[in-house]
Short mmCIF file of C-alpha atoms in Angstrom, two decimals:
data_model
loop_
_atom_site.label_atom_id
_atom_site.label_comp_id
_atom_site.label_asym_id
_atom_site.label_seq_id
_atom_site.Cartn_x
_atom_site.Cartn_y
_atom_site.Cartn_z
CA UNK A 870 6.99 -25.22 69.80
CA UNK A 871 9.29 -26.20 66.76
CA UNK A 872 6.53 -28.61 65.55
CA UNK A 873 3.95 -25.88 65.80
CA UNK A 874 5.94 -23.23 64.47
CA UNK A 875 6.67 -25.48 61.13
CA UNK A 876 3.20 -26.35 60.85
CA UNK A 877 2.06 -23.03 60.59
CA UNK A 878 5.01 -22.30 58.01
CA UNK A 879 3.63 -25.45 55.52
CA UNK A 880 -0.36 -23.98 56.01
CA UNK A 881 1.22 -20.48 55.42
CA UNK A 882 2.62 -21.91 51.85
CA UNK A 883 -0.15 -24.40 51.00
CA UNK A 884 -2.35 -20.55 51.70
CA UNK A 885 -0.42 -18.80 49.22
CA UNK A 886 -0.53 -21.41 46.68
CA UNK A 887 -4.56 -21.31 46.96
CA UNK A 888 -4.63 -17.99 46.24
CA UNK A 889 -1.81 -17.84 43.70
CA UNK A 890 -3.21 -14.90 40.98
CA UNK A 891 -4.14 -17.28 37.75
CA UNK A 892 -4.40 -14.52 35.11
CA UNK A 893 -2.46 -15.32 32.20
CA UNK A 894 0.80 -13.02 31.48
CA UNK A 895 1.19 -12.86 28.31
CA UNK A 896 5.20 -12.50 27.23
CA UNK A 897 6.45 -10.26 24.33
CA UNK A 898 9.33 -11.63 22.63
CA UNK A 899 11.44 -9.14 20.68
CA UNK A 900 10.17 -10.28 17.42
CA UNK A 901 6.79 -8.99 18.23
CA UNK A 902 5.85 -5.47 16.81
CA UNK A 903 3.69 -3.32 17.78
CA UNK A 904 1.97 0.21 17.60
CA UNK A 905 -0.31 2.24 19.23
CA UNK A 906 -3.60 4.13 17.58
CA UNK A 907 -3.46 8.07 17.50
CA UNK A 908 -6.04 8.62 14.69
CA UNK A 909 -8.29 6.62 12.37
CA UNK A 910 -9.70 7.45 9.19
CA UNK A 911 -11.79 4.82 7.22
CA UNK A 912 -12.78 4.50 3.60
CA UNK A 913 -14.98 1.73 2.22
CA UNK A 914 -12.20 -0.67 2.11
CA UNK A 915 -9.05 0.18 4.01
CA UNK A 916 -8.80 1.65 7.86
CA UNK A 917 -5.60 4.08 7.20
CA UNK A 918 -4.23 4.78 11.26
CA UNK A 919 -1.93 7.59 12.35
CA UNK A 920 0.16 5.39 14.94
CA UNK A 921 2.71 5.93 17.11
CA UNK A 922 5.64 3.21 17.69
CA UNK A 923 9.09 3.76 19.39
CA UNK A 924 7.86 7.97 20.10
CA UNK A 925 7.72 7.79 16.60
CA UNK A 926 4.41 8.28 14.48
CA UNK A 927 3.14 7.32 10.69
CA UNK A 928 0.80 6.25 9.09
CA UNK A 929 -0.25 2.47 8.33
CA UNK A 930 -3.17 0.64 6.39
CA UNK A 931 -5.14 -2.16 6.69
CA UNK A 932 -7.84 -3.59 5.38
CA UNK A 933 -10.72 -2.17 7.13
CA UNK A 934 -11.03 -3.07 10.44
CA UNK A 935 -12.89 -1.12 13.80
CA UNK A 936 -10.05 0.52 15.72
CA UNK A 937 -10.35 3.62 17.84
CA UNK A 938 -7.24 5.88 19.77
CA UNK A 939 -5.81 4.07 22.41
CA UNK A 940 -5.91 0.36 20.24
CA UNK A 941 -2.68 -1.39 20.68
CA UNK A 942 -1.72 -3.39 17.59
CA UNK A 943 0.66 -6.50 16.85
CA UNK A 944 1.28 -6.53 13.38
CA UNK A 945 3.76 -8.46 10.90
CA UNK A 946 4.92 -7.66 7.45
CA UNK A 947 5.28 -4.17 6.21
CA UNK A 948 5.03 -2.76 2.67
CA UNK A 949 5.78 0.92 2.29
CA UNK A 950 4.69 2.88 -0.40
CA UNK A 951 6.38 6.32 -0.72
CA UNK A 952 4.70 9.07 -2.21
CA UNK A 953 1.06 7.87 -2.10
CA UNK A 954 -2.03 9.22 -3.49
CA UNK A 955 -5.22 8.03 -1.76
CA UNK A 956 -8.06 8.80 -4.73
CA UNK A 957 -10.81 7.98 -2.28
CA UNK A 958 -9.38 10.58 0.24
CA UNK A 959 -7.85 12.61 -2.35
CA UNK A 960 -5.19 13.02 0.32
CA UNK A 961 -1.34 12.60 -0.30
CA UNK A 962 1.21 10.94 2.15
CA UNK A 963 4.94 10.91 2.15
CA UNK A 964 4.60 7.43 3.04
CA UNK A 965 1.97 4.87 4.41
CA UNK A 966 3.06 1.35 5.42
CA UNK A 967 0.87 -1.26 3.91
CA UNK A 968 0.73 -4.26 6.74
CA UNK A 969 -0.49 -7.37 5.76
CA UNK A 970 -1.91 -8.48 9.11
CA UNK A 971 -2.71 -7.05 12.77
CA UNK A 972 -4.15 -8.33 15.91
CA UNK A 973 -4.76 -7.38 19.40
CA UNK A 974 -2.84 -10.17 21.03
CA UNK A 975 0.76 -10.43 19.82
CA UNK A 976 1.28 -12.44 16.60
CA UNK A 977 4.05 -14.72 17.81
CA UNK A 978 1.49 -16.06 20.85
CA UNK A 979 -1.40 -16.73 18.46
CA UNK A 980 -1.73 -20.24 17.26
CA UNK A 981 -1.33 -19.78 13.12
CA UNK A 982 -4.15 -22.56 12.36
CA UNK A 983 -6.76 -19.97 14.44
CA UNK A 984 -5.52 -16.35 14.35
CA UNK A 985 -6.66 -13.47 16.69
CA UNK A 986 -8.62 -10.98 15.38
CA UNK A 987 -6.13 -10.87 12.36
CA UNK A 988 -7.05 -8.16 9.51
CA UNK A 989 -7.32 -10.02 5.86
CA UNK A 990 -4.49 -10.08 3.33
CA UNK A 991 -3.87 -6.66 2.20
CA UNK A 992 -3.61 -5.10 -0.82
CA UNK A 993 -3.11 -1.06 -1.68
CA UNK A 994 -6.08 0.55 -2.92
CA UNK A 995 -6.54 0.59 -6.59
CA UNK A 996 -4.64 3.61 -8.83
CA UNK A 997 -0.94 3.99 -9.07
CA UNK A 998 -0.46 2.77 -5.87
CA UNK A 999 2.53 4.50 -3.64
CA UNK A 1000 3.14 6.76 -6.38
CA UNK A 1001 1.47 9.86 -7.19
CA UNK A 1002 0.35 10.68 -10.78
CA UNK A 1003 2.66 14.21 -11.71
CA UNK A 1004 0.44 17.14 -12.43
CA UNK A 1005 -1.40 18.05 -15.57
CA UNK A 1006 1.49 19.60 -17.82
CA UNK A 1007 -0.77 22.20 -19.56
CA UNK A 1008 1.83 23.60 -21.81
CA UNK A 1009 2.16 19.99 -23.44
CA UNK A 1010 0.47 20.09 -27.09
CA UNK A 1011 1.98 17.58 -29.64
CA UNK A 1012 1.37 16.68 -33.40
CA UNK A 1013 0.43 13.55 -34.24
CA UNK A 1014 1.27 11.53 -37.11
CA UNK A 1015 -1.11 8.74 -38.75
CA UNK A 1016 -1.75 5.84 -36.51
CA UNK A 1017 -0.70 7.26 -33.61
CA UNK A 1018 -3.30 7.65 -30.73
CA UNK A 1019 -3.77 10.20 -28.14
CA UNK A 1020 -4.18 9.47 -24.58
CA UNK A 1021 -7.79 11.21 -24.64
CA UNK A 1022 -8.55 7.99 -27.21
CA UNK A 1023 -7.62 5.73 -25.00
CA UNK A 1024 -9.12 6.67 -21.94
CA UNK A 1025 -12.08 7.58 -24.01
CA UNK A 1026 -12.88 3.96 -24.75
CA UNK A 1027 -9.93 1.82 -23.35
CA UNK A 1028 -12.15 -1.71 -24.17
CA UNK A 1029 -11.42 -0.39 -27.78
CA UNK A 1030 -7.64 -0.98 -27.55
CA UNK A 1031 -7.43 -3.89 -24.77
CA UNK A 1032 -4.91 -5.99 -25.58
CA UNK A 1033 -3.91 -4.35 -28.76
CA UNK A 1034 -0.90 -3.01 -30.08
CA UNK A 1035 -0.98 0.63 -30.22
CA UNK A 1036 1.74 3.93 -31.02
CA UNK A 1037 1.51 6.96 -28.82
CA UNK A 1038 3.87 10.15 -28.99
CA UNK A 1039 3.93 11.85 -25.59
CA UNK A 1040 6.28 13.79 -23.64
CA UNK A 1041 7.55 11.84 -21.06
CA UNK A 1042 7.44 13.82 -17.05
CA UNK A 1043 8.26 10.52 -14.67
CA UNK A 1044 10.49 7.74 -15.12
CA UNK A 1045 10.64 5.34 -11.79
CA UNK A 1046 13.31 3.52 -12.73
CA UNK A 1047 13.83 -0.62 -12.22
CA UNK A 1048 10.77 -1.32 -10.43
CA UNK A 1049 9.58 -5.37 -10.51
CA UNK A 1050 12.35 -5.65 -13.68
CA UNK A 1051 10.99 -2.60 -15.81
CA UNK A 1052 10.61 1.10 -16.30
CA UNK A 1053 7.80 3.10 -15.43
CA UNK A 1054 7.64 5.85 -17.83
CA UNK A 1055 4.52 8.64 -17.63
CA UNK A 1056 4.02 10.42 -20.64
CA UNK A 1057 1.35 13.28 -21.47
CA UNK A 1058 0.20 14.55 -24.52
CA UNK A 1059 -2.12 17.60 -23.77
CA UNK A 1060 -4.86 15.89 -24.06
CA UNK A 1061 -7.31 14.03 -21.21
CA UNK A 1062 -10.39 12.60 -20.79
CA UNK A 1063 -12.35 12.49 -17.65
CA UNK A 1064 -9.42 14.24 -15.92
CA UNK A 1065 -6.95 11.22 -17.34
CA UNK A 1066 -3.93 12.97 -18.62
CA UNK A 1067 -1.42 10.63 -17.79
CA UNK A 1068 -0.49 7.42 -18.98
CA UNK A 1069 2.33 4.77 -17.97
CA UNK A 1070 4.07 2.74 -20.14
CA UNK A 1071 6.54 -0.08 -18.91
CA UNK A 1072 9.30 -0.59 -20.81
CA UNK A 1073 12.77 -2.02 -20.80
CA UNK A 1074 14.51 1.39 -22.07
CA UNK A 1075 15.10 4.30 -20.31
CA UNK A 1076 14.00 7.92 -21.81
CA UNK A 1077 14.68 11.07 -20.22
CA UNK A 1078 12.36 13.50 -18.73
CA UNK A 1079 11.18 16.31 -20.98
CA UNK A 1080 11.96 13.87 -23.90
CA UNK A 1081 8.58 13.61 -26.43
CA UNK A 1082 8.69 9.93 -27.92
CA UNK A 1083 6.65 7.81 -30.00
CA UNK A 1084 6.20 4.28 -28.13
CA UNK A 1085 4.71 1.41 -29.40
CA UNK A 1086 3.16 -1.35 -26.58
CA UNK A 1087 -0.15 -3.02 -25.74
CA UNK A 1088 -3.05 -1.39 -24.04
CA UNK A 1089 -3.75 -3.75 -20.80
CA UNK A 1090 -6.55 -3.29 -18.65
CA UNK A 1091 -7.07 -3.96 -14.76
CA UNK A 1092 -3.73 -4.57 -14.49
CA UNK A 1093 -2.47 -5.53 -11.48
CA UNK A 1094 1.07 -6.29 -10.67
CA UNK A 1095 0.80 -6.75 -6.88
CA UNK A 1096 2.66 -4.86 -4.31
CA UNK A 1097 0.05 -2.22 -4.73
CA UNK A 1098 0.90 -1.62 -8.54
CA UNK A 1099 -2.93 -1.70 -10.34
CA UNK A 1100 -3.68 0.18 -13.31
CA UNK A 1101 -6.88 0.59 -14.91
CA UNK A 1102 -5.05 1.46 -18.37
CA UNK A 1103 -1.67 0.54 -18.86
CA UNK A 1104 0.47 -0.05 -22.02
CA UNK A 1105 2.98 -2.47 -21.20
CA UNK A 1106 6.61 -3.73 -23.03
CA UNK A 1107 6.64 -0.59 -24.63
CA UNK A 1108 9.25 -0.28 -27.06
CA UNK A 1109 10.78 3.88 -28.20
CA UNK A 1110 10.57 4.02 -31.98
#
């Protein structure tokens, strides 16, 4: 009987490890982060999602990608950009984080040399970036003395001035202070062209809002600085006169 009895106990195990479930379980180690889709909205080049993470939501970008409610993303690095104006949308966010990368199986599982559905590097959509542009001051009018452009010039025919040194008086409404080693000072004159009113001006000095200042800098064009700064006009190492 003893002889039978552990016969039947080794074909009981030798059973079990036939049938043994072989699915993969996939372990999430606390370096992995992930969200969950609420809502999508895509442009032509970026997929912005509402998310939800930790029973808290936001909103993220990505470069465009097909995701629907209910996705489950792994993602890595984060760039957040406070403020930010989407001109396709013509929407404004407290804050969107900008992630670099995303994928439906978690990052730290995925082989680097062959990556998992992974969303290409990202960059934030052309315009001031993370910031939004103040509103049209329509009380602003200035005189101008010789030499000195107006911002409707510029924008009027910005190849004109590319990388040229140019004086501007405007009255500054923004300073964002220390950014990438420099100032970013918005000035407006009264005058626009094709609904461009403002222009920034880095610069190593620091005005004060509701100053009106003559600068002198050079007009760059397609700027971009990375971390979602691009300009399409842009007068840079300006210097207060």
């Amino acid at each position: 009987m003893k002889i039978f009895q552990t016969l039947l106990l080794v074909l009981l195990i030798a059973s079990c490890g036939r049938n043994k479930d072989t699915n993969t379980v996939t372990t999430i180690t606390g370096d992995d982060k992930v969200f969950v889709v609420q809502d999508v909205i895509q442009t032509s080049k970026y997929t912005y999602l509402h998310v939800e993470e930790d029973n808290t939501l936001r909103w993220v970008a990505v470069s465009k990608i097909q995701a629907m409610a209910g996705d489950r993303y792994y993602y890595d690095k984060v760039h957040t950009m406070t403020d930010f104006h989407s001109k396709e949308l013509n929407r404004d966010f407290e804050s969107v984080d900008f992630i670099n990368q995303v994928s439906k199986t978690p990052l730290s599982q995925v082989n680097p040399s062959v990556q998992a559905n992974p969303a290409p590097m990202m960059k934030a959509p052309h315009g001031h970036a993370g910031k939004v542009s103040p509103a049209q001051n329509l009380d602003i009018s200035l005189l101008k003395s010789a030499g000195e452009l107006s911002i409707a010039q510029i924008f009027r025919n910005p190849q004109q001035f590319a990388n040229k040194q140019i004086e501007i008086k405007g009255k500054v409404v923004k300073v964002n202070k220390n950014i990438m080693g420099r100032n970013w000072i918005h000035i407006q004159d009264g005058t626009s062209h094709n609904n461009n009113f403002d222009l920034t001006i880095t610069s190593k000095q620091t005005p004060m809002v509701n100053q009106v200042i003559s600068f002198e800098g050079t007009v760059m064009l397609n700027k971009d600085f990375g971390s979602g700064y691009f300009y399409d006009v842009i007068v840079e190492n300006g210097v207060m006169q």
